[in-house]
mmCIF file of C-alpha atoms in Angstrom:
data_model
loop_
_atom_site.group_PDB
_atom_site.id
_atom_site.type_symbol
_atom_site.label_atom_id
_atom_site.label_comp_id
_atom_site.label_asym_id
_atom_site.label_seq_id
_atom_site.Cartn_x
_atom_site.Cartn_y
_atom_site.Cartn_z
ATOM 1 C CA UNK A 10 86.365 273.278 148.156
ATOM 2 C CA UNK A 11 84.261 270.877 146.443
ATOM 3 C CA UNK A 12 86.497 269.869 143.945
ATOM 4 C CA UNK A 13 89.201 269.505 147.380
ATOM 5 C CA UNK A 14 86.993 266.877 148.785
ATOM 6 C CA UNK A 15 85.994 264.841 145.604
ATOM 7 C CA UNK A 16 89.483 264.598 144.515
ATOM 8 C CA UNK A 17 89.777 263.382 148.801
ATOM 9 C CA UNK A 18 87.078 261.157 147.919
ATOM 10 C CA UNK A 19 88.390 259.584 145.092
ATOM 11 C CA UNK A 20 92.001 259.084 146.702
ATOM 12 C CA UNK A 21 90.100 257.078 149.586
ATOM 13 C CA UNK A 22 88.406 255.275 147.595
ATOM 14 C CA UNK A 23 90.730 254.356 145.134
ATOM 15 C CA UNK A 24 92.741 253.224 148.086
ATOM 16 C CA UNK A 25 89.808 251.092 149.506
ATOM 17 C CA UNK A 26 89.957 249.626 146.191
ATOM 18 C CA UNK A 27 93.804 248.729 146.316
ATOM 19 C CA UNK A 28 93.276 247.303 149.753
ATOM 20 C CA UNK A 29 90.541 244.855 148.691
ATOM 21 C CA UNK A 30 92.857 243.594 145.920
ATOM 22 C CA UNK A 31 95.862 242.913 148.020
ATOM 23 C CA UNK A 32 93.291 241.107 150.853
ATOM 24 C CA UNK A 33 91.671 239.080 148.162
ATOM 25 C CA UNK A 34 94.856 238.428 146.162
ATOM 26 C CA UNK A 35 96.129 237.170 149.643
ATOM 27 C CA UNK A 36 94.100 235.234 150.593
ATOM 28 C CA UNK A 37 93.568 233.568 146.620
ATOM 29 C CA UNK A 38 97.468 232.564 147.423
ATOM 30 C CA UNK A 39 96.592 231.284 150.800
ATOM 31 C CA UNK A 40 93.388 229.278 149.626
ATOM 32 C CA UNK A 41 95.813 228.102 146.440
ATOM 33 C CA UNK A 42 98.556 226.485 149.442
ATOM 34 C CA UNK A 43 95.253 225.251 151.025
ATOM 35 C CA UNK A 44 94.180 223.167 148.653
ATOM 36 C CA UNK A 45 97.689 221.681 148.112
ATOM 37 C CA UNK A 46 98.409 220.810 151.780
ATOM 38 C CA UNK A 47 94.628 219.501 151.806
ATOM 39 C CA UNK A 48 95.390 217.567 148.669
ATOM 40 C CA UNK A 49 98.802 216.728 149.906
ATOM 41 C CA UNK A 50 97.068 214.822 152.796
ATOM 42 C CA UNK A 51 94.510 212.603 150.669
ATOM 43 C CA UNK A 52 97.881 211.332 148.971
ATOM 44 C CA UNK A 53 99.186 210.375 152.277
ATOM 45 C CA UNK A 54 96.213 208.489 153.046
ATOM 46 C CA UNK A 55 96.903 206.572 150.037
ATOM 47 C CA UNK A 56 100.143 204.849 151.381
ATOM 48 C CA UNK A 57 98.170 202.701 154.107
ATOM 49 C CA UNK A 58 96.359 201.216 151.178
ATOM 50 C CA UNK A 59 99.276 201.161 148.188
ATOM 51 C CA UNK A 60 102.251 198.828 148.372
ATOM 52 C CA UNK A 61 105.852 200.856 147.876
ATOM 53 C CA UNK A 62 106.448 197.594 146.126
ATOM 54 C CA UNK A 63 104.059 198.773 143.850
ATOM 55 C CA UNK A 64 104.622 203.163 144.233
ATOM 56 C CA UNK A 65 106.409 203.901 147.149
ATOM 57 C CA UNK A 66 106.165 207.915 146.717
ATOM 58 C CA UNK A 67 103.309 207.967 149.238
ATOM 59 C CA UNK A 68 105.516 206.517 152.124
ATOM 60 C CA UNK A 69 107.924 208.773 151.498
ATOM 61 C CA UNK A 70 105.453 211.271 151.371
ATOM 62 C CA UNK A 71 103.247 209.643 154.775
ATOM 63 C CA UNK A 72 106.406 210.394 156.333
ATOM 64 C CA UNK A 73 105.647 214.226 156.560
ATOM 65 C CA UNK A 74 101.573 213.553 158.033
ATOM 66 C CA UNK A 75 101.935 214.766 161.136
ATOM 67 C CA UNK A 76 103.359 218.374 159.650
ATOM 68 C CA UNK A 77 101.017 218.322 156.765
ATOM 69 C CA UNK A 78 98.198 217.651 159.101
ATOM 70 C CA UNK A 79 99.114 220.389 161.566
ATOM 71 C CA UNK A 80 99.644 222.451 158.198
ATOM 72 C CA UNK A 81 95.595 222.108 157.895
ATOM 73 C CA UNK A 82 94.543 222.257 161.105
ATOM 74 C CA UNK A 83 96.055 225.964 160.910
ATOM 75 C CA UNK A 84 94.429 226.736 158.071
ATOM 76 C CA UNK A 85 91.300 225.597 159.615
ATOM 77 C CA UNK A 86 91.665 228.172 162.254
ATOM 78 C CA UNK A 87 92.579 230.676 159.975
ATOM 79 C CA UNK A 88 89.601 230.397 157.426
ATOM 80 C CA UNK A 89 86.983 229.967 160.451
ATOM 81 C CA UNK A 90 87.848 233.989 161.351
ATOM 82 C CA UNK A 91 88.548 235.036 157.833
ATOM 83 C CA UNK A 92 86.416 233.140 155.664
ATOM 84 C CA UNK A 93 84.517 230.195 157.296
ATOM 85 C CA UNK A 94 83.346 228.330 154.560
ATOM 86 C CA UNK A 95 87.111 227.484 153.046
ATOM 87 C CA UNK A 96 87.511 226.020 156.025
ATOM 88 C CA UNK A 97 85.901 223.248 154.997
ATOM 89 C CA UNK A 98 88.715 222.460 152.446
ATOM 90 C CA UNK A 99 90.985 220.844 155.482
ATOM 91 C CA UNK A 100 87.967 219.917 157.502
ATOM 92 C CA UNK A 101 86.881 217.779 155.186
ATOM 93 C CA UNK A 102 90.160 215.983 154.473
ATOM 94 C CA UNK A 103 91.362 216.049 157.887
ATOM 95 C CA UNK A 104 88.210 214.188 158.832
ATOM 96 C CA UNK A 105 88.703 211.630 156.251
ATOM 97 C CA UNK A 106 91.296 210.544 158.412
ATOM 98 C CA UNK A 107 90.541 210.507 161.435
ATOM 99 C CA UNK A 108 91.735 207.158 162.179
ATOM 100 C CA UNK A 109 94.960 207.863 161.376
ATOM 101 C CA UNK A 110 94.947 211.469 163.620
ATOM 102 C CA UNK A 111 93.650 208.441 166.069
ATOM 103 C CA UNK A 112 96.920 206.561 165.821
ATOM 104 C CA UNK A 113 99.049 209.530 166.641
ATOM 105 C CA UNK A 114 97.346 211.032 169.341
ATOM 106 C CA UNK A 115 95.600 210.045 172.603
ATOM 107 C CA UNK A 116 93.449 212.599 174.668
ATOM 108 C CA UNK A 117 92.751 210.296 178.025
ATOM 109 C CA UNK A 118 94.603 207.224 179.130
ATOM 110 C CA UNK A 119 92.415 203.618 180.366
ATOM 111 C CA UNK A 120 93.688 202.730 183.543
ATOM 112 C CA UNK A 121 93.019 199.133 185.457
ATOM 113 C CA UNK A 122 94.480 198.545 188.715
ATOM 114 C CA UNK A 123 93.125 194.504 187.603
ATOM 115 C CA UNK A 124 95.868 192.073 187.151
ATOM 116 C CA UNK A 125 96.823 190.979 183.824
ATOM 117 C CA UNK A 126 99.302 190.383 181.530
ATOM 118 C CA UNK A 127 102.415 193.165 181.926
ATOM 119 C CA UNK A 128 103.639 193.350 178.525
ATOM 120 C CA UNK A 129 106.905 195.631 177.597
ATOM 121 C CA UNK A 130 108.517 195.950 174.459
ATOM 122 C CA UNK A 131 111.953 197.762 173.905
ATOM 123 C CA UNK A 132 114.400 198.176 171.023
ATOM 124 C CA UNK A 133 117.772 198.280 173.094
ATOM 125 C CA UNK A 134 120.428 199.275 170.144
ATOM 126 C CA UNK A 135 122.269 196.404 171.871
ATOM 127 C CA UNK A 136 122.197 197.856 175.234
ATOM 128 C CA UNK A 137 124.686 200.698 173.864
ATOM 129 C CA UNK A 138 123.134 203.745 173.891
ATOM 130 C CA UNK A 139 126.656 205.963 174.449
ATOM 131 C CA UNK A 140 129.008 203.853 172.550
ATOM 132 C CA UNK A 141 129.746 199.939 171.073
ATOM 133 C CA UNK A 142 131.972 199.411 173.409
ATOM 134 C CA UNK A 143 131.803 196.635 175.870
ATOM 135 C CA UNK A 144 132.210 198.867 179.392
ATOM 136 C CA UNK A 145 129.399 201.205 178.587
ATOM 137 C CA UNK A 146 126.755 198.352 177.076
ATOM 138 C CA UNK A 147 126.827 196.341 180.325
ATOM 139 C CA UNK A 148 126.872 199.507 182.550
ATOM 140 C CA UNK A 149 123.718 201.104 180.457
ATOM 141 C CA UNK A 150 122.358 196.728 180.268
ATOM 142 C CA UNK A 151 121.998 197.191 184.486
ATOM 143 C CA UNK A 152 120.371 200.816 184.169
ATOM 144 C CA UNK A 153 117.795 199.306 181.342
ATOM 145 C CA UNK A 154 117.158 196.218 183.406
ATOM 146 C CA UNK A 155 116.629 197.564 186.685
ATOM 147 C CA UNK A 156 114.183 200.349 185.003
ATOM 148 C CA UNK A 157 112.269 197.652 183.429
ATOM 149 C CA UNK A 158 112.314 195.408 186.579
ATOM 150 C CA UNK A 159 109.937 197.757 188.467
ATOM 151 C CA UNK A 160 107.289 197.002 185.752
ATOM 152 C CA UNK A 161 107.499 193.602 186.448
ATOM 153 C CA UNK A 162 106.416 192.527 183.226
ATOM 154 C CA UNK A 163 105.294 188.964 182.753
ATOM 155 C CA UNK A 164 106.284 189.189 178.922
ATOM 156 C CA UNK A 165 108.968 191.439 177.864
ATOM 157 C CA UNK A 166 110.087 191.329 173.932
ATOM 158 C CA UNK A 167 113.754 193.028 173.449
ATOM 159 C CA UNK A 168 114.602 194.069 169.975
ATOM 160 C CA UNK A 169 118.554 194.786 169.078
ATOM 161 C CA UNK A 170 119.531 192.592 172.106
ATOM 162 C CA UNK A 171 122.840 191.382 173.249
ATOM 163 C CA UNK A 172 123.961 188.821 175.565
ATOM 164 C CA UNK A 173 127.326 190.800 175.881
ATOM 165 C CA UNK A 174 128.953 187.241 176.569
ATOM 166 C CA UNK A 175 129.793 183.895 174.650
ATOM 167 C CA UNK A 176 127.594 182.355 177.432
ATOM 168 C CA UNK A 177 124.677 183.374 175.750
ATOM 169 C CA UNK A 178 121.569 184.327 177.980
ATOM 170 C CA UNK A 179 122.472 181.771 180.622
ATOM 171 C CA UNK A 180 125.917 183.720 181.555
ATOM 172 C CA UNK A 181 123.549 187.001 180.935
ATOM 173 C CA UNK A 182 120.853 186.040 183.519
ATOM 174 C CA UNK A 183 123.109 184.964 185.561
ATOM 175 C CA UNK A 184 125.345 188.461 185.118
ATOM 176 C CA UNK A 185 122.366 190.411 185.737
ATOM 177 C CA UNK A 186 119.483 188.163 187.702
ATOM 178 C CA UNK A 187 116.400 188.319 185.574
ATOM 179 C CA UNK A 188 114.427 186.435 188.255
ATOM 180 C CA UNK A 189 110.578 186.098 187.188
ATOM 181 C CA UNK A 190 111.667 185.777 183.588
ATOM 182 C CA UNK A 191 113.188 182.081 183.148
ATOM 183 C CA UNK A 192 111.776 181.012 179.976
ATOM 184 C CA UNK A 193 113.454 182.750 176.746
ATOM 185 C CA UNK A 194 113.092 182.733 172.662
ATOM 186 C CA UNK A 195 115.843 183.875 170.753
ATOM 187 C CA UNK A 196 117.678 183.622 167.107
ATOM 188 C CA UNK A 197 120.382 181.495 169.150
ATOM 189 C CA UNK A 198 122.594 184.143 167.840
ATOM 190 C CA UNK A 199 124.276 187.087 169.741
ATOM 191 C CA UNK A 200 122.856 190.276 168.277
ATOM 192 C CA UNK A 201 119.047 190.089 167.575
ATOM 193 C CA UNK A 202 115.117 190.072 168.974
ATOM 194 C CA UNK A 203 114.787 187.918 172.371
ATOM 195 C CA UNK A 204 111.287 187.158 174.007
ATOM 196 C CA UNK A 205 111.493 186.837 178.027
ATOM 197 C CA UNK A 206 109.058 185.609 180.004
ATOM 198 C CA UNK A 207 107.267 183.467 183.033
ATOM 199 C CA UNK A 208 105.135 181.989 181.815
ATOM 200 C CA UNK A 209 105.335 178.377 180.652
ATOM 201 C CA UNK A 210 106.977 178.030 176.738
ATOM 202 C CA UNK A 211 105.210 175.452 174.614
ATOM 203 C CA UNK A 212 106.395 176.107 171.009
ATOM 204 C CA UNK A 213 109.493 178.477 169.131
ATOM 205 C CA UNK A 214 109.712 179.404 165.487
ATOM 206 C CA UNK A 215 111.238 181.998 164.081
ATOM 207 C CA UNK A 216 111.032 184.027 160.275
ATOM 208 C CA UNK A 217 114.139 185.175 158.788
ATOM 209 C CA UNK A 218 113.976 187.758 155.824
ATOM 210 C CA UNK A 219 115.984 187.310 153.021
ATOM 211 C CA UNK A 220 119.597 189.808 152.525
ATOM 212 C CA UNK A 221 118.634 191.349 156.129
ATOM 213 C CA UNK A 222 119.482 191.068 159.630
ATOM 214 C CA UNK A 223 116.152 191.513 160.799
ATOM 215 C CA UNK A 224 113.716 188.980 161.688
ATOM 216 C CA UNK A 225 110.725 187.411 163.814
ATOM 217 C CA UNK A 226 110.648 185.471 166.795
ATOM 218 C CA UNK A 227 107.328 183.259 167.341
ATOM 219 C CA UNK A 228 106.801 181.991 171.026
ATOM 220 C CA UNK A 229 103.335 180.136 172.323
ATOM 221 C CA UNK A 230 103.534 180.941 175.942
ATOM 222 C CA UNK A 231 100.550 179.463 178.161
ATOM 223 C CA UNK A 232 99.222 182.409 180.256
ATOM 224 C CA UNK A 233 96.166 182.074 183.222
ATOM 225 C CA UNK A 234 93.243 182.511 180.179
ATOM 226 C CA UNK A 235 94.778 180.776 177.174
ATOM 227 C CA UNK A 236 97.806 180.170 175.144
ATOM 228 C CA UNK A 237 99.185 183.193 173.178
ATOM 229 C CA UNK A 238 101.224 183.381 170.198
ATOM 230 C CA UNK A 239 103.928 186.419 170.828
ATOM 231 C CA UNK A 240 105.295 187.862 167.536
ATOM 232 C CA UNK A 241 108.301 189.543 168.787
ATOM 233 C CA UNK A 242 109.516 191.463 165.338
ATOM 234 C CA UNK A 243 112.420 194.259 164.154
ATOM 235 C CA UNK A 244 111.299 195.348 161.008
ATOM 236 C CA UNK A 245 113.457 196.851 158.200
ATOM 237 C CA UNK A 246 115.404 199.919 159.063
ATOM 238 C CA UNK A 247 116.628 202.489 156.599
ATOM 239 C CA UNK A 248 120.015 201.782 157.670
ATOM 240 C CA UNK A 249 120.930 205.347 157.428
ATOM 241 C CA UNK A 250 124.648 205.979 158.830
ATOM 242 C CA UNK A 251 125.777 208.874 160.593
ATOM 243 C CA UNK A 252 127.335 210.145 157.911
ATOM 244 C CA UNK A 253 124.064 210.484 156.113
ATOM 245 C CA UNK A 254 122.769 212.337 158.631
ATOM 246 C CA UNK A 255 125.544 214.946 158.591
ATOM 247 C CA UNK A 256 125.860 214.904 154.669
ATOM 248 C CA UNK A 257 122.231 215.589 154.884
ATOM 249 C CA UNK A 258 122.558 218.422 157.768
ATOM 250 C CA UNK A 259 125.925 220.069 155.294
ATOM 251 C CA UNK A 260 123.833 220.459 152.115
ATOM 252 C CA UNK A 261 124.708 223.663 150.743
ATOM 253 C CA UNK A 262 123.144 225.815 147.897
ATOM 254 C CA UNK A 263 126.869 226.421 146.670
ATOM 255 C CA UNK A 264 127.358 222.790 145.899
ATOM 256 C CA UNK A 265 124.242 221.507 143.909
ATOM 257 C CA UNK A 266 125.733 218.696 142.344
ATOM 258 C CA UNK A 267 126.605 217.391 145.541
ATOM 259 C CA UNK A 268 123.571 218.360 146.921
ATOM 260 C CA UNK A 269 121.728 215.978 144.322
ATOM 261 C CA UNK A 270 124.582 213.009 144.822
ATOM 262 C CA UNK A 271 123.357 212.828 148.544
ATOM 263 C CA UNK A 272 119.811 213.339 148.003
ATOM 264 C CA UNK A 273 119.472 210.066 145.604
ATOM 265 C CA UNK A 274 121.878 208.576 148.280
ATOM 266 C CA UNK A 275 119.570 209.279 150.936
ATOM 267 C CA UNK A 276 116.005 208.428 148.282
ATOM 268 C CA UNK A 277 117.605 205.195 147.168
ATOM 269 C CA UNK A 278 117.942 204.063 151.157
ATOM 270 C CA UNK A 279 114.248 205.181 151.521
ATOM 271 C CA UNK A 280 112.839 203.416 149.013
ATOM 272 C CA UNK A 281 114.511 200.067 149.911
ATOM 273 C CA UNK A 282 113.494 200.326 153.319
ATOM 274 C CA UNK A 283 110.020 200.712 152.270
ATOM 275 C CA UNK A 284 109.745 198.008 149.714
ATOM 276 C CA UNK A 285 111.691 195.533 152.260
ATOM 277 C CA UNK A 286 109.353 196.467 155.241
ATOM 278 C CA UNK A 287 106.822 195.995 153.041
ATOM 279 C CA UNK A 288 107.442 192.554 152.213
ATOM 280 C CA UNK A 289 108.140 191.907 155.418
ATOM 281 C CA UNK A 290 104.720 192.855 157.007
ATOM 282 C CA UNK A 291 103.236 190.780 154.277
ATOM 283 C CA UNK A 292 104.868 188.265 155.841
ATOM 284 C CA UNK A 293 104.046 188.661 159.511
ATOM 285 C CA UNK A 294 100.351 189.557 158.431
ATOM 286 C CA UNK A 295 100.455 185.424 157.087
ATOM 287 C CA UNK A 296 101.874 184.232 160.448
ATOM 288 C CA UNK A 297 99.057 186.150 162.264
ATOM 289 C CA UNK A 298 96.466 184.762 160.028
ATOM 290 C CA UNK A 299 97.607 181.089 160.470
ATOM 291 C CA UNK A 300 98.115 181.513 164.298
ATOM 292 C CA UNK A 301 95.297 178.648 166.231
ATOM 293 C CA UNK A 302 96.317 180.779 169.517
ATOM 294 C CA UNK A 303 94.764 184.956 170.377
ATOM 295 C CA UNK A 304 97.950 186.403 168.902
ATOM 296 C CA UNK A 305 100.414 189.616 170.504
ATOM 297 C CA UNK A 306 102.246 191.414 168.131
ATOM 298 C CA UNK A 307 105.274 193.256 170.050
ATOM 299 C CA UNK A 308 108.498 195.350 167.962
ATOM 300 C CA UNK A 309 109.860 197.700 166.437
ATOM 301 C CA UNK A 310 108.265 198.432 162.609
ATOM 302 C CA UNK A 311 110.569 201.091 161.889
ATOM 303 C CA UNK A 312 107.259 202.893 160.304
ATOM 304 C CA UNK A 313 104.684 205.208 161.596
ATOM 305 C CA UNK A 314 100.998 204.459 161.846
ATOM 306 C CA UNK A 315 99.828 205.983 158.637
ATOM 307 C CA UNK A 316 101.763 203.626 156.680
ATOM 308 C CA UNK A 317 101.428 200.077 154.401
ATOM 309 C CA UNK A 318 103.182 198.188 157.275
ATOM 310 C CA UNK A 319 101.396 199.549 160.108
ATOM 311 C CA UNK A 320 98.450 198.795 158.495
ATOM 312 C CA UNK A 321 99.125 195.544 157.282
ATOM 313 C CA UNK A 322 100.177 194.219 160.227
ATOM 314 C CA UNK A 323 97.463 195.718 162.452
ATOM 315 C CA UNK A 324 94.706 194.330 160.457
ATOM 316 C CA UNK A 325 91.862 193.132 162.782
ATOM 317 C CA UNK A 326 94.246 193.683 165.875
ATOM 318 C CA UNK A 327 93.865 196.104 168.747
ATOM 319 C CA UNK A 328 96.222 199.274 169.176
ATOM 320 C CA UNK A 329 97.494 199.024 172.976
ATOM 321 C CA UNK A 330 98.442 203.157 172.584
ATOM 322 C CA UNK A 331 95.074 203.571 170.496
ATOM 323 C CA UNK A 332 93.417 201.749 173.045
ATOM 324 C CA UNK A 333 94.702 203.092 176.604
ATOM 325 C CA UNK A 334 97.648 205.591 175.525
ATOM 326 C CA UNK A 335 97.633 208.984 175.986
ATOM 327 C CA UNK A 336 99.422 212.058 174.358
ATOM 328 C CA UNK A 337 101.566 212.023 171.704
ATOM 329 C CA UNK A 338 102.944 208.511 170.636
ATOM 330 C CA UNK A 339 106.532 209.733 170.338
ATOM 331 C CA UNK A 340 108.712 206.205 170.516
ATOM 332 C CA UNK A 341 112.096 207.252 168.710
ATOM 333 C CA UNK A 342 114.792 209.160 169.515
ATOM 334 C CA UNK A 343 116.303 209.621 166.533
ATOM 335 C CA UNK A 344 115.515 212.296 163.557
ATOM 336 C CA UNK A 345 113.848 209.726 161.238
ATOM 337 C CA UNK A 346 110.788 208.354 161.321
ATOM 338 C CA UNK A 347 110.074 210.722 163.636
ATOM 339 C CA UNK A 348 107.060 209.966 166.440
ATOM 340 C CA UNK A 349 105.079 206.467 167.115
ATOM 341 C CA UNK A 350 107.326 203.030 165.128
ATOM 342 C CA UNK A 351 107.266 200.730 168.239
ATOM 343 C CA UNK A 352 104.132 198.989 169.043
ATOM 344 C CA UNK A 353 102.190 196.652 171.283
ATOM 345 C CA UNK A 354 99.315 195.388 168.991
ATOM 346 C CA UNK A 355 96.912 192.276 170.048
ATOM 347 C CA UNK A 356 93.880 190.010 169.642
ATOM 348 C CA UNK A 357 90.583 191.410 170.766
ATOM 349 C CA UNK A 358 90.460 188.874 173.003
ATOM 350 C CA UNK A 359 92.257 191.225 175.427
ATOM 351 C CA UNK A 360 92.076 194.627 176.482
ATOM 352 C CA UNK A 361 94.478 196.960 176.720
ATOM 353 C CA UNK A 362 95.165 199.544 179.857
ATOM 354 C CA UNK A 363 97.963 201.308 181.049
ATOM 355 C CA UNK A 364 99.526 201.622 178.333
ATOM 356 C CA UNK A 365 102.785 203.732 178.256
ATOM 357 C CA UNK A 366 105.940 205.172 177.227
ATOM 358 C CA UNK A 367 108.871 205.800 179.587
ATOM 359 C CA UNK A 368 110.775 208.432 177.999
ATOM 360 C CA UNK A 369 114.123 207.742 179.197
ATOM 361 C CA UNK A 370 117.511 208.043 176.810
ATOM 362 C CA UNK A 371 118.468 204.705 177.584
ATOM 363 C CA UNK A 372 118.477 203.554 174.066
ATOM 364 C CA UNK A 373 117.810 205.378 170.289
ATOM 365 C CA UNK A 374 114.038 203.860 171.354
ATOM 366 C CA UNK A 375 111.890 204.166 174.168
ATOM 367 C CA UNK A 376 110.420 201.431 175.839
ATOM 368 C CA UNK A 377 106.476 200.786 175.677
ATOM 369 C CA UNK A 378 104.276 198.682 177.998
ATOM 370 C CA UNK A 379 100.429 197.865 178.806
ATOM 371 C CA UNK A 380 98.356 195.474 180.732
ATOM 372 C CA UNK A 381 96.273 192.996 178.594
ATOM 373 C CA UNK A 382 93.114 192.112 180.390
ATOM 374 C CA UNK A 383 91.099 189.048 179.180
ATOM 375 C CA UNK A 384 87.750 189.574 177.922
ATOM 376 C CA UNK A 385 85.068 187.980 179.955
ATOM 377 C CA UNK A 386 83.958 184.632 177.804
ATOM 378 C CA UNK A 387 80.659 183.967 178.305
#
């Protein structure tokens, strides 16, 4: 009998034993993927600071913050039950950037019924969301005007426009009445960033980039406070086609040398994009500097806040979402970048309320507005 329960006894314990392996063997692994995902998200932080001209590996990698970051906040929750001092392996990191959690995600809106300046800013994809052809662009050009009409905005910056006429914006104003807006900056071309607005125009320029469409349009408008310098910018895309997309969604583990032929496809588009934009926000961050007006920074950066160009743009500037957004800063449609690449950004000679983002399929984009309130001089 005795013998029955010490052999009992050693069989439970021995099994005790086995159990405490697998649990700390499990969660070894777990703190092990921990430390990479926590790791993983200091490199990120590194492409706000590092030029892809210079290593472009954490863009591509800044890409994935938002699912790396969610990644830690998990394990976060998991160590706080399990083992609450690893939890300060994510805390840590994930505090380190708060700014940039900041840029993604607003927890209460600032609201102003105070008049101001009505800003908008929308990428149109050339008013054609369902199709290039001429029928549908001017049927879905009424449905995007006569949304944006009910803001009335008193600046509204179009990127991807078209006139859809050889009578350039005067047949297209006339086509679609765009009363309140008579003053206009464009390329003086049909496809391309236009600036709208009513109040007086004192002075156009414009940046082109070199081997790209894309470009800036600079307009000095005189408003009720002061004169403003609008940037009205469309920032390098990564020009990926649809057939990217679907050679991308096809990969198959059967074919790896294909597999590898459209992943360098698809890694060689990236890293243009990012050295281009890069360059180009280089750019725009000298126009800013040399601007003798408060300056508003409206478009489409085709980059995400925790990035070189959001960052070097931005500068000094205010964040209209940062400042008065709420939720999450989703702007784009499309699969990639995923989340917040349009912006409203401005002087802090203004503040920023109202700020929001009409999700309506419209366009690959959706459209983002704000009221900038002047600061009280002394």
């Amino acid at each position: 009998m005795i013998g029955g329960c010490f052999g009992f006894s050693i069989f439970s314990n021995e099994t005790q034993l086995n159990r405490s392996v697998l649990k700390r063997f499990f969660r070894n692994i777990l703190l092990f993927f921990n430390i990479i995902a926590a790791l993983t998200l200091l490199f990120i932080y590194l492409s706000v600071w590092v030029s892809p001209v210079v290593f472009w590996v954490p863009a591509l990698v800044g890409l994935a913050y938002p699912y790396i970051l969610l990644l830690n906040i998990l394990f976060i929750l998991y160590w706080l039950f399990a083992a609450p001092k690893w939890a300060l392996v994510s805390i840590v990191c994930v505090g380190l950037g708060y700014t940039h959690l900041q840029n993604y995600f607003q927890f209460a809106p600032k609201e102003s019924t105070d008049k101001g300046i009505v800003v908008c800013s929308y990428n149109v994809k050339a008013f054609a969301a369902k199709g290039y052809k001429y029928k549908d662009a001017t049927q879905n050009a009424q449905t995007i005007l006569d949304h944006l009409k009910t803001k009335k905005p008193d600046i509204l910056c179009f990127q991807e426009m078209s006139f859809l006429n050889k009578k350039g914006y005067a047949g297209f104003n006339k086509q679609f009445d765009l009363k309140g807006l008579p003053t206009k900056a464009d390329a003086g071309r049909v496809h391309g960033p236009v600036t709208l607005t009513k109040f007086p125009i004192i002075h156009k320029d414009e940046v082109h980039f070199e081997h790209t469409g894309n470009m800036i349009i600079i307009t000095d408008v005189v408003t009720p406070s002061d004169t403003l310098r609008v940037f009205n910018c469309h920032l390098e895309s990564y020009r990926f086609t649809q057939e990217d997309i679907s050679s991308l969604d096809s990969i198959s583990i059967n074919k790896q040398d294909n597999n590898m032929k459209e992943f360098r496809l698809f890694g060689s588009k990236l890293k243009k994009a990012f050295i281009k934009r890069a360059e180009q926000a280089e750019e725009l961050r000298r126009q800013i500097d040399a601007s003798p007006y408060p300056v508003l920074v409206c478009g489409d950066f085709n980059d995400t806040p925790v990035s070189y160009t959001y960052h070097t743009v931005r500068g000094e500037l205010k964040d209209a979402f940062v400042e008065s957004g709420a939720g999450i800063g989703n702007t784009y449609l499309g699969r990639l970048p995923s989340f917040r690449i349009d912006y409203i950004l401005h002087s802090p000679d203004f503040e920023a309320y109202n700020f929001q983002i009409d999700h309506v399929d419209f366009s690959d984009h959706y459209p983002v507005s704000c009221t900038l309130i002047p600061n009280k001089k002394d």
